[in-house]
Amino acid sequence: MSGNHGKFGGFFCVFLLLTLVAMLAVASLVIQIFTWRKMVGGEGPGMGMPGRRWGPREEPELAKQIRENLAMFQIDNGAGPPIKHVLENTRFGYSGEDRVWTMGILISLQSNLIYYDIATGKYGGYFIDVTHAVCKAAGKNCRFVFVDNNPDNPPMCWDTSEEFGARGGVGLHSQWIDACVGFSPTYTRALAFDFTDSVVPQTQAFFYVLQGNPNNFNWRDLRGKRIGFLTIWYTDPDCVARNGDRIQGAKLDSSQIVYYTQPDDIYDALQRREIDAGFFSNELEDLSNRLEVASDKITTCTIAADALMTRKDNPISEWFNPALRTVLRSREYREICKDVDDYYNTFLPGRSSEFVCLGY
């Protein structure tokens, strides 16, 4: 009897021990469940903190934040704003009226349209003054930034070259700048960029030769002739090619096309007999005065006159165009045009206000 009773007591102790272990396991599981529900949303307590029950349409803040961030990048399904809109409004940390509008300018041509004053370290000229006045009238925060015209670097605004032909600049394509000041819309440029309203009257292009035309250049027949063009400018070989109805050999072979980065380079090339003629705009007055016009005016280069060139998705025209119309009627604009004659021409080449200003 006593032996069986001892066995029963041993089994009872083992049963109690197993029961205790099971209870501890269940308690641990319950604690983990409460802790997890607290972390992802639901009833508490968890981690020793009081919790609450989420409503049927509520969600934890972390889960909500993740969902909204993912939805922001859904462009086609309407779950959130397009990527472009999000990046555009937060670019450089500015949004709305605080945004800085960057205006790229080329200063390779020191003229009364655009120049850089070494003494003051500031930009000046008609284009600068008009653009600044328009920004002020529109209440926009604009900044002028220098864009490099070095042929060894990628073009910032526009480029034409023997190697690449006509192409848009990386500065505009990559949104490093909002606009390039003083660019005319051409048939080729219009395929890549948009333009604001013009800020000057439309200019014309001509063929130019040395005084007296010593080589008897005939612009009606370009077969076998070498023509000098300026990079970046709208007076490109495509413009000449559109005149096939009145010019023989208007579509030039690549061996006939020579590009130069500076106007003086064309003058020097004519002197060295490297080219038969130069093709450029009459707004390059300093160069054209040293040469002789050798053709009728060519009107197939531009769709309109110089303006601001922008990406097609840039909204700058929405505020620039109406503000420009206001500026053109203002006393400030008359003062700007007076400066073109009275101030800029005293030390810089360029055309008079009669050819530069609108409505004069």
Coordinates of C-alpha atoms in Angstrom, one line a residue:
M1 CA 0.0 0.0 0.0
S2 CA 2.6 2.5 1.0
G3 CA 4.6 1.9 -2.2
N4 CA 1.6 2.7 -4.5
H5 CA 0.8 5.8 -2.5
G6 CA 4.4 7.0 -3.1
K7 CA 4.1 6.5 -6.9
F8 CA 0.8 8.4 -6.9
G9 CA 2.4 11.3 -5.1
G10 CA 5.3 11.4 -7.6
F11 CA 2.9 11.5 -10.6
F12 CA 0.9 14.3 -8.9
C13 CA 4.0 16.4 -8.5
V14 CA 4.9 15.9 -12.2
F15 CA 1.3 16.9 -13.2
L16 CA 1.5 20.1 -11.2
L17 CA 4.9 21.0 -12.7
L18 CA 3.6 20.4 -16.3
T19 CA 0.5 22.4 -15.5
L20 CA 2.6 25.4 -14.3
V21 CA 4.8 25.3 -17.4
A22 CA 1.7 25.3 -19.7
M23 CA 0.2 28.3 -17.8
L24 CA 3.4 30.2 -18.1
A25 CA 3.5 29.5 -21.9
V26 CA -0.1 30.7 -22.3
A27 CA 0.6 33.8 -20.3
S28 CA 3.7 34.6 -22.5
L29 CA 1.7 34.2 -25.6
V30 CA -1.1 36.5 -24.4
I31 CA 1.5 39.2 -23.5
Q32 CA 3.1 38.9 -27.0
I33 CA -0.3 39.2 -28.7
F34 CA -1.2 42.4 -26.7
T35 CA 2.3 43.8 -27.4
W36 CA 1.9 43.2 -31.2
R37 CA -1.6 44.7 -31.3
K38 CA -0.3 47.8 -29.6
M39 CA 2.5 48.2 -32.2
V40 CA 0.3 47.8 -35.3
G41 CA -2.9 49.1 -33.9
G42 CA -5.8 47.7 -31.8
E43 CA -6.3 47.0 -28.1
G44 CA -3.6 47.4 -25.5
P45 CA -2.0 47.2 -23.2
G46 CA 1.4 46.5 -24.7
M47 CA 4.9 47.4 -23.6
G48 CA 3.4 48.6 -20.4
M49 CA 1.5 51.4 -22.2
P50 CA -2.3 52.0 -22.2
G51 CA -3.9 51.4 -25.6
R52 CA -7.2 52.0 -27.3
R53 CA -9.5 50.2 -29.9
W54 CA -9.1 51.6 -33.5
G55 CA -12.4 52.5 -35.1
P56 CA -13.5 50.7 -38.3
R57 CA -12.1 53.4 -40.6
E58 CA -9.1 54.3 -38.5
E59 CA -5.5 53.0 -38.9
P60 CA -2.3 53.3 -37.0
E61 CA -0.3 56.5 -37.7
L62 CA 2.8 54.6 -39.0
A63 CA 0.6 52.4 -41.3
K64 CA -1.2 55.5 -42.6
Q65 CA 2.1 57.4 -43.3
I66 CA 3.4 54.4 -45.3
R67 CA 0.2 54.1 -47.3
E68 CA 0.2 57.9 -48.1
N69 CA 3.9 57.8 -49.1
L70 CA 3.3 54.9 -51.5
A71 CA 0.2 56.5 -52.9
M72 CA 2.1 59.7 -53.7
F73 CA 4.0 57.9 -56.4
Q74 CA 1.0 56.3 -58.1
I75 CA 0.7 58.6 -61.2
D76 CA -2.0 56.8 -63.2
N77 CA -4.4 55.4 -60.7
G78 CA -5.4 58.7 -59.0
A79 CA -4.2 57.5 -55.6
G80 CA -2.0 60.6 -55.1
P81 CA -0.5 63.6 -56.8
P82 CA 2.0 63.0 -59.7
I83 CA 5.7 62.8 -59.0
K84 CA 6.3 65.9 -61.1
H85 CA 3.9 67.9 -59.0
V86 CA 5.4 66.7 -55.7
L87 CA 9.0 67.4 -56.8
E88 CA 8.1 70.8 -58.4
N89 CA 6.5 72.1 -55.2
T90 CA 9.4 71.0 -53.0
R91 CA 12.3 71.7 -55.2
F92 CA 15.2 73.3 -53.3
G93 CA 13.0 73.6 -50.3
Y94 CA 10.8 76.3 -51.8
S95 CA 7.1 76.1 -52.6
G96 CA 4.4 78.5 -53.8
E97 CA 5.4 82.2 -53.5
D98 CA 8.7 81.3 -51.8
R99 CA 10.1 79.6 -54.9
V100 CA 13.2 81.0 -56.5
W101 CA 12.9 81.3 -60.3
T102 CA 16.4 80.8 -61.9
M103 CA 17.1 82.7 -65.2
G104 CA 20.1 81.4 -67.1
I105 CA 22.0 84.0 -69.1
L106 CA 24.9 83.8 -71.5
I107 CA 27.5 86.6 -71.3
S108 CA 29.8 85.5 -74.1
L109 CA 28.4 88.4 -76.1
Q110 CA 29.0 91.6 -74.2
S111 CA 26.4 94.0 -75.6
N112 CA 23.7 96.3 -74.5
L113 CA 21.3 93.3 -74.4
I114 CA 23.4 91.4 -71.8
Y115 CA 26.7 92.2 -70.2
Y116 CA 28.7 91.5 -67.0
D117 CA 30.1 94.5 -65.1
I118 CA 33.4 93.4 -63.6
A119 CA 33.5 96.6 -61.4
T120 CA 30.2 95.8 -59.6
G121 CA 30.1 92.0 -60.2
K122 CA 26.5 92.3 -61.5
Y123 CA 24.7 91.5 -64.8
G124 CA 23.2 94.3 -66.8
G125 CA 21.6 95.1 -70.2
Y126 CA 18.2 95.3 -71.7
F127 CA 17.3 91.6 -71.3
I128 CA 18.3 91.7 -67.6
D129 CA 16.4 95.0 -66.9
V130 CA 13.2 93.8 -68.6
T131 CA 13.2 90.4 -67.0
H132 CA 13.8 91.9 -63.6
A133 CA 11.0 94.4 -64.1
V134 CA 8.6 91.6 -65.1
C135 CA 9.5 89.5 -62.1
K136 CA 9.0 92.4 -59.8
A137 CA 5.6 93.2 -61.4
A138 CA 4.6 89.5 -61.0
G139 CA 5.8 89.4 -57.4
K140 CA 8.3 86.6 -58.2
N141 CA 11.7 85.9 -56.6
C142 CA 14.0 85.7 -59.7
R143 CA 17.7 85.1 -59.8
F144 CA 20.0 85.5 -62.7
V145 CA 22.6 82.7 -63.1
F146 CA 25.5 82.4 -65.5
V147 CA 25.3 79.4 -67.9
D148 CA 28.6 78.3 -69.5
N149 CA 29.1 78.5 -73.2
N150 CA 32.3 76.5 -73.3
P151 CA 32.1 74.1 -76.3
D152 CA 34.0 71.5 -74.2
N153 CA 31.1 71.3 -71.7
P154 CA 27.6 70.1 -72.2
P155 CA 25.3 72.9 -73.4
M156 CA 23.1 74.4 -70.7
C157 CA 20.5 76.1 -73.0
W158 CA 21.0 75.1 -76.6
D159 CA 23.7 74.0 -79.0
T160 CA 24.4 73.5 -82.6
S161 CA 27.6 71.7 -83.6
E162 CA 29.1 69.5 -86.4
E163 CA 29.2 66.6 -84.0
F164 CA 25.6 66.7 -82.5
G165 CA 23.7 69.0 -84.8
A166 CA 20.9 71.0 -83.0
R167 CA 20.1 69.9 -79.4
G168 CA 18.6 71.2 -76.2
G169 CA 20.7 72.0 -73.2
V170 CA 21.1 69.8 -70.2
G171 CA 20.5 72.8 -67.9
L172 CA 16.8 73.1 -69.0
H173 CA 16.2 69.4 -69.6
S174 CA 17.5 68.6 -66.1
Q175 CA 15.6 71.5 -64.4
W176 CA 18.9 73.1 -63.1
I177 CA 17.4 76.4 -64.4
D178 CA 13.9 77.5 -65.1
A179 CA 14.5 79.5 -68.3
C180 CA 17.2 80.8 -70.7
V181 CA 16.9 84.5 -71.4
G182 CA 17.1 85.9 -74.9
F183 CA 16.4 82.8 -77.1
S184 CA 14.2 82.9 -80.2
P185 CA 11.7 80.1 -80.9
T186 CA 12.8 78.2 -84.0
Y187 CA 11.1 75.3 -85.7
T188 CA 13.7 73.0 -84.1
R189 CA 13.7 74.5 -80.7
A190 CA 10.0 74.5 -80.5
L191 CA 10.1 70.7 -80.7
A192 CA 12.0 70.6 -77.4
F193 CA 11.0 73.7 -75.4
D194 CA 8.4 76.4 -74.9
F195 CA 8.8 80.1 -75.0
T196 CA 7.3 83.2 -73.3
D197 CA 6.1 86.2 -75.3
S198 CA 8.8 88.1 -77.1
V199 CA 10.7 90.9 -75.3
V200 CA 12.2 92.4 -78.5
P201 CA 11.2 92.9 -82.1
Q202 CA 12.0 90.0 -84.5
T203 CA 15.4 90.3 -86.2
Q204 CA 16.5 89.0 -89.6
A205 CA 19.4 87.0 -90.9
F206 CA 21.8 87.7 -93.8
F207 CA 24.8 86.3 -95.5
Y208 CA 27.9 88.5 -94.8
V209 CA 31.2 88.8 -96.6
L210 CA 34.3 91.0 -96.5
Q211 CA 33.9 94.6 -97.6
G212 CA 33.8 94.7 -101.4
N213 CA 33.0 91.0 -101.7
P214 CA 36.5 90.1 -103.0
N215 CA 35.5 86.5 -103.7
N216 CA 32.3 87.4 -105.6
F217 CA 30.2 85.4 -103.3
N218 CA 26.7 84.7 -104.8
W219 CA 24.2 83.8 -102.1
R220 CA 21.8 82.4 -104.7
D221 CA 24.2 79.5 -105.4
L222 CA 25.8 77.8 -102.4
R223 CA 27.1 74.8 -104.2
G224 CA 30.7 74.1 -103.1
K225 CA 30.7 77.1 -100.7
R226 CA 31.8 77.0 -97.1
I227 CA 29.5 78.9 -94.7
G228 CA 30.4 80.0 -91.1
F229 CA 27.7 79.6 -88.4
L230 CA 27.6 80.6 -84.7
T231 CA 26.9 77.8 -82.2
I232 CA 23.8 78.3 -80.0
W233 CA 22.3 80.9 -82.4
Y234 CA 19.1 80.4 -84.3
T235 CA 20.9 81.2 -87.6
D236 CA 21.7 77.6 -88.4
P237 CA 22.0 75.4 -91.5
D238 CA 18.3 74.3 -91.2
C239 CA 17.3 77.9 -91.6
V240 CA 19.3 78.1 -94.9
A241 CA 17.9 74.8 -96.1
R242 CA 14.3 76.2 -95.9
N243 CA 15.2 78.5 -98.8
G244 CA 15.5 75.8 -101.5
D245 CA 13.0 77.7 -103.7
R246 CA 15.4 80.6 -104.2
I247 CA 18.9 79.2 -103.4
Q248 CA 20.6 76.5 -105.3
G249 CA 22.4 74.1 -102.9
A250 CA 20.5 75.4 -99.9
K251 CA 20.8 72.1 -98.1
L252 CA 24.5 72.2 -97.2
D253 CA 26.7 69.2 -97.0
S254 CA 28.5 68.7 -93.7
S255 CA 31.8 69.6 -95.4
Q256 CA 30.4 73.1 -96.2
I257 CA 29.3 73.9 -92.6
V258 CA 31.8 75.4 -90.1
Y259 CA 30.8 76.4 -86.6
Y260 CA 32.3 79.1 -84.4
T261 CA 31.7 80.1 -80.8
Q262 CA 32.4 83.8 -81.1
P263 CA 31.4 86.4 -83.7
D264 CA 35.0 87.6 -84.1
D265 CA 35.9 84.0 -85.1
I266 CA 33.7 84.4 -88.2
Y267 CA 35.4 87.6 -89.1
D268 CA 38.9 86.1 -88.7
A269 CA 37.9 83.0 -90.8
L270 CA 36.7 85.3 -93.6
Q271 CA 40.0 87.1 -93.5
R272 CA 41.9 83.8 -93.7
R273 CA 39.6 82.7 -96.6
E274 CA 38.6 79.6 -94.6
I275 CA 34.9 80.3 -95.4
D276 CA 33.2 82.1 -98.3
A277 CA 30.5 83.8 -96.1
G278 CA 29.1 84.1 -92.6
F279 CA 25.5 83.6 -91.8
F280 CA 24.1 85.4 -88.8
S281 CA 21.6 87.9 -87.4
N282 CA 21.7 91.6 -88.0
E283 CA 21.5 92.1 -84.2
L284 CA 25.2 91.4 -84.1
E285 CA 25.8 95.0 -85.0
D286 CA 29.5 95.1 -84.1
L287 CA 30.3 92.3 -86.5
S288 CA 28.0 93.3 -89.3
N289 CA 29.4 96.8 -89.4
R290 CA 32.8 95.4 -90.3
L291 CA 31.4 93.2 -93.0
E292 CA 29.1 93.6 -96.0
V293 CA 25.6 92.3 -96.5
A294 CA 25.6 89.9 -99.4
S295 CA 22.0 88.7 -99.6
D296 CA 18.4 89.5 -99.2
K297 CA 17.0 89.1 -95.7
I298 CA 16.3 85.5 -94.7
T299 CA 13.1 85.2 -92.7
T300 CA 12.9 81.4 -92.2
C301 CA 15.0 81.2 -89.1
T302 CA 12.6 82.0 -86.3
I303 CA 8.9 81.7 -85.5
A304 CA 9.0 84.8 -83.2
A305 CA 11.6 87.1 -81.6
D306 CA 13.8 86.6 -78.5
A307 CA 12.0 85.5 -75.4
L308 CA 12.6 83.2 -72.4
M309 CA 13.1 79.6 -73.4
T310 CA 11.7 77.0 -70.9
R311 CA 10.8 73.4 -70.5
K312 CA 7.3 72.5 -71.8
D313 CA 6.2 71.6 -68.2
N314 CA 7.4 74.8 -66.6
P315 CA 4.6 77.2 -65.6
I316 CA 6.7 80.4 -66.0
S317 CA 4.7 81.7 -69.0
E318 CA 1.5 81.7 -66.9
W319 CA 2.8 84.7 -64.9
F320 CA 5.5 86.1 -67.1
N321 CA 3.3 86.9 -70.1
P322 CA 0.6 89.0 -68.3
A323 CA 3.3 90.7 -66.2
L324 CA 5.3 91.6 -69.4
R325 CA 2.2 93.3 -70.9
T326 CA 2.0 95.4 -67.8
V327 CA 5.7 96.3 -67.9
L328 CA 5.5 97.4 -71.6
R329 CA 2.9 100.0 -70.6
S330 CA 4.9 101.3 -67.7
R331 CA 7.1 104.3 -67.1
E332 CA 9.8 101.9 -66.0
Y333 CA 10.0 100.4 -69.4
R334 CA 10.5 103.8 -71.1
E335 CA 13.4 104.3 -68.7
I336 CA 14.9 101.0 -69.6
C337 CA 14.7 101.9 -73.3
K338 CA 16.2 105.3 -72.6
D339 CA 19.1 103.5 -71.0
V340 CA 19.7 101.4 -74.1
D341 CA 20.6 104.7 -75.9
D342 CA 22.0 106.9 -73.2
Y343 CA 23.9 104.5 -71.1
Y344 CA 24.7 101.1 -72.7
N345 CA 25.9 102.5 -76.0
T346 CA 28.5 104.6 -74.2
F347 CA 30.7 101.6 -73.6
L348 CA 29.0 98.6 -75.2
P349 CA 28.2 97.6 -78.7
G350 CA 24.6 97.1 -79.6
R351 CA 21.6 98.4 -81.5
S352 CA 19.5 101.5 -80.5
S353 CA 16.2 101.4 -78.7
E354 CA 14.5 101.8 -82.1
F355 CA 15.5 98.2 -82.9
V356 CA 15.5 96.8 -79.4
C357 CA 12.4 98.0 -77.7
L358 CA 8.8 97.0 -78.4
G359 CA 6.4 99.7 -79.5
Y360 CA 9.1 102.1 -80.5

